């Protein structure tokens, strides 16, 4: 930009629009001096310095705009998912959507596999930990099941697991030089690879859907693992509790609420537009890396921890929706209004 152009831009500045009164006064005096007979070299340097200061202020004001806009969109998506699940339940006569993502990786797709599943390494969320769904008050998984029964009663009869034995399927050629591409250790590389159509949000779909997943039917005769919230009740509902809350390590001592955490992926019937109450699109959470699970997560109250197991509630209840990093709506709002760093 040459000096003539700089001066032309300087003449267009309205001193009244500058918040700093001293800076506004200098701009006004220099503009008047220019009209009277031009600038000295020193004045020209001052003009350039003023323009640089204004540009710097604009840059600061606009930084992180994209991330904050995404946070605002995430808040809206969380509200829509919350309303969508509740509407689905009403329209389908007290039946919840089915086939959520379990957030777990199983060595095999049988009962033994899901009973020994591990949290998927591609998760951005940390405040969850696996617990057997049908553990009872005595902690004996072979006794009368508890949580599996109430989940089936409300319509949740299947969960999607990533299966290590799904990766060698010839449908998508997932076999890699280092072994099965759907094992937990290889998931990030599988997602990042250009040699297949796998993406982070679809990883729980079956091989036919370019994923590594399989649907497991909940059965009261075994003990499938599912993920439970460990971030505390107050973060979810705003109300503290005097109970011993589950933190992922204290199952035998926990007496607080048992909050089931399930991913809202495309396999869920919530997104079957042909079903009554089905939503038409699957929201994506964008504050994670390209190889991390990028769907939102529903939190359900399924009972209370008690004596090393879960005492089932009378009925499953949706508590809230959190984002893929484990942030609540209030925490995501903090990212939107700038009071909390975006991820």
Coordinates of C-alpha atoms in Angstrom, one line a residue:
X1 CA 0.0 0.0 0.0
X2 CA 1.6 3.4 -1.0
X3 CA 1.5 6.5 1.1
X4 CA -1.2 8.2 -1.1
X5 CA -3.5 5.3 -0.4
X6 CA -2.7 5.3 3.3
X7 CA -3.6 9.0 3.5
X8 CA -6.8 8.5 1.6
X9 CA -7.9 5.8 4.1
X10 CA -6.8 8.1 7.0
X11 CA -9.0 11.0 5.7
X12 CA -12.0 8.7 5.9
X13 CA -11.6 7.8 9.5
X14 CA -14.3 9.3 11.8
X15 CA -12.6 10.4 15.0
X16 CA -15.9 10.0 16.9
X17 CA -15.9 6.2 16.2
X18 CA -12.5 5.8 18.0
X19 CA -13.2 4.7 21.7
X20 CA -9.9 6.1 23.0
X21 CA -10.4 9.9 23.4
X22 CA -6.7 10.8 23.2
X23 CA -6.3 8.8 20.0
X24 CA -9.5 10.4 18.6
X25 CA -8.1 13.8 19.4
X26 CA -4.9 13.2 17.6
X27 CA -6.6 11.8 14.5
X28 CA -8.9 14.9 14.4
X29 CA -5.9 17.3 14.7
X30 CA -4.0 15.5 12.0
X31 CA -6.9 15.5 9.7
X32 CA -7.4 19.2 10.1
X33 CA -3.7 19.8 9.6
X34 CA -3.8 17.8 6.4
X35 CA -6.6 19.9 5.0
X36 CA -4.7 23.1 5.8
X37 CA -1.4 22.2 4.1
X38 CA -0.4 18.5 4.2
X39 CA 1.7 16.4 6.6
X40 CA 5.2 16.5 7.8
X41 CA 7.2 13.3 7.7
X42 CA 6.6 12.9 11.5
X43 CA 2.9 13.3 11.0
X44 CA 2.9 10.7 8.3
X45 CA 4.6 8.2 10.6
X46 CA 2.0 8.9 13.3
X47 CA -0.7 8.2 10.8
X48 CA 0.8 4.9 9.9
X49 CA 1.1 4.0 13.6
X50 CA -2.5 4.9 14.2
X51 CA -3.7 2.8 11.3
X52 CA -1.6 -0.1 12.6
X53 CA -3.2 0.3 16.1
X54 CA -6.7 0.3 14.6
X55 CA -5.9 -2.9 12.5
X56 CA -4.5 -4.6 15.6
X57 CA -7.7 -3.8 17.6
X58 CA -9.9 -5.2 14.8
X59 CA -7.8 -8.4 14.7
X60 CA -8.2 -9.0 18.5
X61 CA -11.9 -8.4 18.3
X62 CA -12.3 -10.9 15.5
X63 CA -10.1 -13.7 16.7
X64 CA -11.7 -17.0 17.6
X65 CA -14.9 -15.9 15.8
X66 CA -15.2 -19.2 13.9
X67 CA -14.8 -21.3 17.1
X68 CA -17.4 -19.2 19.0
X69 CA -19.8 -19.4 16.1
X70 CA -19.4 -23.2 16.2
X71 CA -20.1 -23.1 20.0
X72 CA -23.3 -21.2 19.4
X73 CA -24.4 -23.8 16.8
X74 CA -23.5 -26.6 19.2
X75 CA -25.8 -25.1 21.8
X76 CA -28.6 -25.1 19.3
X77 CA -27.9 -28.7 18.3
X78 CA -28.0 -29.8 22.0
X79 CA -31.4 -28.2 22.4
X80 CA -32.7 -29.8 19.2
X81 CA -31.5 -33.2 20.2
X82 CA -33.1 -32.8 23.7
X83 CA -36.4 -31.9 22.1
X84 CA -36.1 -34.5 19.4
X85 CA -35.6 -37.4 21.9
X86 CA -38.5 -36.2 24.1
X87 CA -40.8 -35.7 21.1
X88 CA -39.9 -39.2 19.7
X89 CA -40.8 -40.7 23.1
X90 CA -44.2 -39.0 23.2
X91 CA -45.1 -39.8 19.6
X92 CA -44.0 -43.4 20.0
X93 CA -46.0 -44.1 23.1
X94 CA -43.3 -43.9 25.7
X95 CA -40.6 -45.6 23.6
X96 CA -37.2 -44.1 23.3
X97 CA -35.0 -44.2 20.2
X98 CA -32.9 -47.4 19.9
X99 CA -29.4 -48.4 18.7
X100 CA -27.2 -45.8 20.3
X101 CA -23.4 -45.8 20.1
X102 CA -22.0 -47.5 23.2
X103 CA -18.7 -45.6 23.0
X104 CA -16.9 -49.0 23.6
X105 CA -14.7 -51.4 21.6
X106 CA -15.2 -55.1 22.0
X107 CA -12.7 -57.8 21.1
X108 CA -15.4 -59.9 19.5
X109 CA -19.1 -59.4 18.7
X110 CA -20.4 -62.0 21.1
X111 CA -21.4 -61.8 24.7
X112 CA -17.9 -62.4 26.0
X113 CA -16.6 -59.5 23.8
X114 CA -19.1 -56.9 25.0
X115 CA -18.6 -58.0 28.6
X116 CA -14.9 -57.2 28.3
X117 CA -15.2 -54.1 26.1
X118 CA -13.0 -51.0 26.6
X119 CA -13.6 -47.3 26.0
X120 CA -12.8 -46.4 22.4
X121 CA -9.4 -44.6 22.2
X122 CA -10.9 -42.1 19.7
X123 CA -13.2 -40.5 22.4
X124 CA -12.6 -36.9 23.3
X125 CA -14.8 -37.2 26.4
X126 CA -13.0 -38.3 29.6
X127 CA -15.8 -38.2 32.2
X128 CA -17.2 -41.7 31.4
X129 CA -16.4 -45.2 32.6
X130 CA -17.7 -48.7 31.7
X131 CA -20.1 -50.6 34.0
X132 CA -22.0 -53.8 33.4
X133 CA -25.6 -53.0 32.6
X134 CA -27.3 -55.8 34.5
X135 CA -25.2 -55.8 37.7
X136 CA -27.6 -56.1 40.6
X137 CA -27.4 -55.1 44.3
X138 CA -25.1 -58.0 45.2
X139 CA -22.8 -57.2 42.3
X140 CA -23.6 -60.7 40.8
X141 CA -24.1 -60.4 37.0
X142 CA -25.7 -63.8 36.9
X143 CA -28.6 -62.8 39.1
X144 CA -31.8 -61.2 38.0
X145 CA -30.8 -58.3 35.7
X146 CA -31.7 -54.8 36.6
X147 CA -30.8 -52.1 34.1
X148 CA -31.1 -54.2 31.0
X149 CA -34.8 -54.9 31.8
X150 CA -35.8 -51.2 32.1
X151 CA -33.9 -50.3 29.0
X152 CA -35.7 -52.9 27.0
X153 CA -39.0 -51.8 28.5
X154 CA -38.4 -48.3 27.2
X155 CA -37.3 -49.4 23.7
X156 CA -33.5 -49.5 24.0
X157 CA -32.9 -53.1 23.0
X158 CA -29.6 -52.7 21.1
X159 CA -26.3 -50.8 21.4
X160 CA -23.6 -50.3 18.7
X161 CA -20.1 -51.5 19.6
X162 CA -16.9 -51.2 17.6
X163 CA -15.8 -54.7 16.9
X164 CA -12.2 -55.7 16.4
X165 CA -13.3 -58.6 14.4
X166 CA -15.2 -56.4 11.9
X167 CA -12.1 -54.8 10.4
X168 CA -11.0 -57.7 8.1
X169 CA -14.3 -57.7 6.2
X170 CA -13.6 -57.7 2.4
X171 CA -16.4 -55.2 1.9
X172 CA -14.1 -52.3 2.6
X173 CA -10.7 -53.9 2.8
X174 CA -9.8 -52.8 6.3
X175 CA -6.9 -55.2 6.8
X176 CA -3.7 -53.3 7.2
X177 CA 0.0 -54.2 7.4
X178 CA 0.0 -53.8 11.2
X179 CA -3.1 -56.0 11.6
X180 CA -6.9 -55.5 12.0
X181 CA -7.7 -51.9 11.3
X182 CA -10.7 -52.0 13.7
X183 CA -8.7 -52.8 16.8
X184 CA -8.7 -50.0 19.4
X185 CA -5.0 -49.2 18.8
X186 CA -5.6 -48.7 15.0
X187 CA -8.8 -46.7 15.0
X188 CA -7.2 -43.3 14.6
X189 CA -5.1 -44.5 11.7
X190 CA -8.1 -46.2 10.1
X191 CA -10.1 -42.9 10.3
X192 CA -7.2 -40.9 8.9
X193 CA -6.5 -43.3 6.1
X194 CA -7.5 -42.3 2.5
X195 CA -7.6 -46.0 1.7
X196 CA -11.2 -46.4 3.1
X197 CA -14.4 -44.5 3.6
X198 CA -14.3 -44.5 7.4
X199 CA -14.9 -41.2 9.2
X200 CA -15.0 -40.6 13.0
X201 CA -18.7 -40.0 13.2
X202 CA -19.6 -43.3 11.4
X203 CA -17.1 -45.6 13.2
X204 CA -19.9 -47.4 15.0
X205 CA -21.8 -48.3 11.8
X206 CA -21.3 -51.8 10.4
X207 CA -18.9 -52.5 7.6
X208 CA -21.7 -52.0 5.1
X209 CA -22.0 -48.4 6.4
X210 CA -18.2 -48.0 6.2
X211 CA -17.7 -48.4 9.9
X212 CA -16.2 -50.9 12.3
X213 CA -19.3 -51.6 14.4
X214 CA -22.0 -54.1 15.1
X215 CA -25.3 -54.0 16.9
X216 CA -25.5 -56.0 20.1
X217 CA -28.9 -57.0 21.4
X218 CA -29.3 -56.5 25.2
X219 CA -29.8 -59.8 26.9
X220 CA -30.6 -60.3 30.6
X221 CA -28.5 -63.5 30.5
X222 CA -25.2 -61.8 30.1
X223 CA -23.5 -58.6 31.2
X224 CA -22.8 -56.1 28.4
X225 CA -20.7 -53.1 29.4
X226 CA -22.0 -49.6 28.8
X227 CA -20.6 -46.2 29.6
X228 CA -21.6 -44.2 32.7
X229 CA -21.0 -40.5 33.5
X230 CA -18.3 -39.8 36.1
X231 CA -18.3 -36.0 36.0
X232 CA -20.7 -35.4 38.9
X233 CA -24.4 -34.8 39.1
X234 CA -24.2 -31.0 39.7
X235 CA -22.6 -30.4 36.3
X236 CA -25.5 -32.1 34.6
X237 CA -28.5 -30.8 36.6
X238 CA -27.2 -27.9 38.6
X239 CA -28.1 -29.6 41.9
X240 CA -25.5 -31.1 44.3
X241 CA -26.0 -34.5 46.0
X242 CA -25.0 -35.9 49.3
X243 CA -24.5 -39.4 47.9
X244 CA -21.2 -40.9 47.0
X245 CA -20.9 -40.3 43.3
X246 CA -19.5 -42.8 40.8
X247 CA -16.0 -41.6 39.6
X248 CA -15.0 -44.6 37.6
X249 CA -13.0 -46.2 40.4
X250 CA -15.4 -46.5 43.3
X251 CA -18.2 -48.8 42.0
X252 CA -18.4 -50.8 45.3
X253 CA -18.8 -47.6 47.4
X254 CA -20.9 -45.4 45.0
X255 CA -24.5 -44.6 46.0
X256 CA -25.3 -41.7 43.6
X257 CA -27.3 -41.6 40.4
X258 CA -26.3 -44.0 37.6
X259 CA -26.2 -41.9 34.5
X260 CA -25.9 -43.9 31.3
X261 CA -23.9 -42.1 28.5
X262 CA -24.6 -43.1 24.8
X263 CA -23.5 -41.6 21.6
X264 CA -26.1 -40.1 19.2
X265 CA -24.7 -41.6 16.0
X266 CA -26.3 -42.3 12.6
X267 CA -27.2 -45.9 13.6
X268 CA -29.8 -44.6 16.1
X269 CA -33.4 -44.8 15.1
X270 CA -33.7 -41.2 16.3
X271 CA -32.4 -40.3 12.8
X272 CA -34.6 -42.5 10.8
X273 CA -36.7 -39.9 9.0
X274 CA -39.2 -42.7 8.1
X275 CA -40.0 -43.3 11.8
X276 CA -42.6 -41.3 13.6
X277 CA -40.7 -38.4 15.3
X278 CA -37.4 -39.3 13.5
X279 CA -35.0 -36.4 12.9
X280 CA -33.7 -35.7 9.4
X281 CA -30.0 -35.1 10.1
X282 CA -27.3 -36.3 12.5
X283 CA -25.6 -33.3 14.3
X284 CA -21.8 -33.1 14.3
X285 CA -19.7 -31.8 17.1
X286 CA -16.8 -29.9 15.6
X287 CA -14.5 -29.0 18.5
X288 CA -12.6 -32.3 18.3
X289 CA -9.8 -33.5 16.0
X290 CA -10.4 -35.2 12.7
X291 CA -9.8 -38.6 14.2
X292 CA -11.9 -38.2 17.4
X293 CA -15.6 -39.3 17.8
X294 CA -17.6 -36.2 16.7
X295 CA -21.2 -36.9 17.8
X296 CA -23.2 -35.6 20.8
X297 CA -23.9 -37.8 23.8
X298 CA -27.2 -38.4 25.6
X299 CA -27.3 -38.9 29.4
X300 CA -30.0 -41.1 30.8
X301 CA -30.9 -41.6 34.5
X302 CA -31.3 -45.4 34.8
X303 CA -31.2 -45.8 38.6
X304 CA -28.7 -45.6 41.5
X305 CA -25.4 -47.3 42.3
X306 CA -25.8 -49.5 45.3
X307 CA -23.6 -52.2 46.7
X308 CA -21.3 -52.6 43.8
X309 CA -24.1 -52.7 41.1
X310 CA -27.0 -50.6 39.9
X311 CA -30.4 -50.6 41.4
X312 CA -32.7 -49.9 38.5
X313 CA -35.1 -46.9 38.5
X314 CA -38.8 -47.4 37.8
X315 CA -38.3 -45.9 34.4
X316 CA -35.4 -44.5 32.3
X317 CA -35.4 -40.7 32.0
X318 CA -33.4 -38.4 29.7
X319 CA -31.3 -36.0 31.8
X320 CA -29.5 -33.9 29.2
X321 CA -27.4 -33.8 26.1
X322 CA -23.6 -33.1 26.3
X323 CA -21.1 -32.5 23.5
X324 CA -18.5 -34.9 22.2
X325 CA -15.9 -33.5 24.6
X326 CA -18.1 -34.0 27.7
X327 CA -19.2 -30.4 28.1
X328 CA -22.6 -29.5 29.3
X329 CA -24.8 -26.9 27.6
X330 CA -23.8 -24.3 30.2
X331 CA -20.1 -25.0 29.5
X332 CA -20.7 -24.8 25.8
X333 CA -22.5 -21.4 26.3
X334 CA -19.3 -20.2 28.1
X335 CA -17.3 -21.0 24.9
X336 CA -19.9 -19.0 22.9
X337 CA -19.8 -15.9 25.0
X338 CA -16.1 -15.9 25.5
X339 CA -16.0 -16.6 29.2
X340 CA -14.5 -20.0 28.6
X341 CA -11.8 -21.1 26.1
X342 CA -13.1 -23.0 23.1
X343 CA -11.6 -26.4 22.5

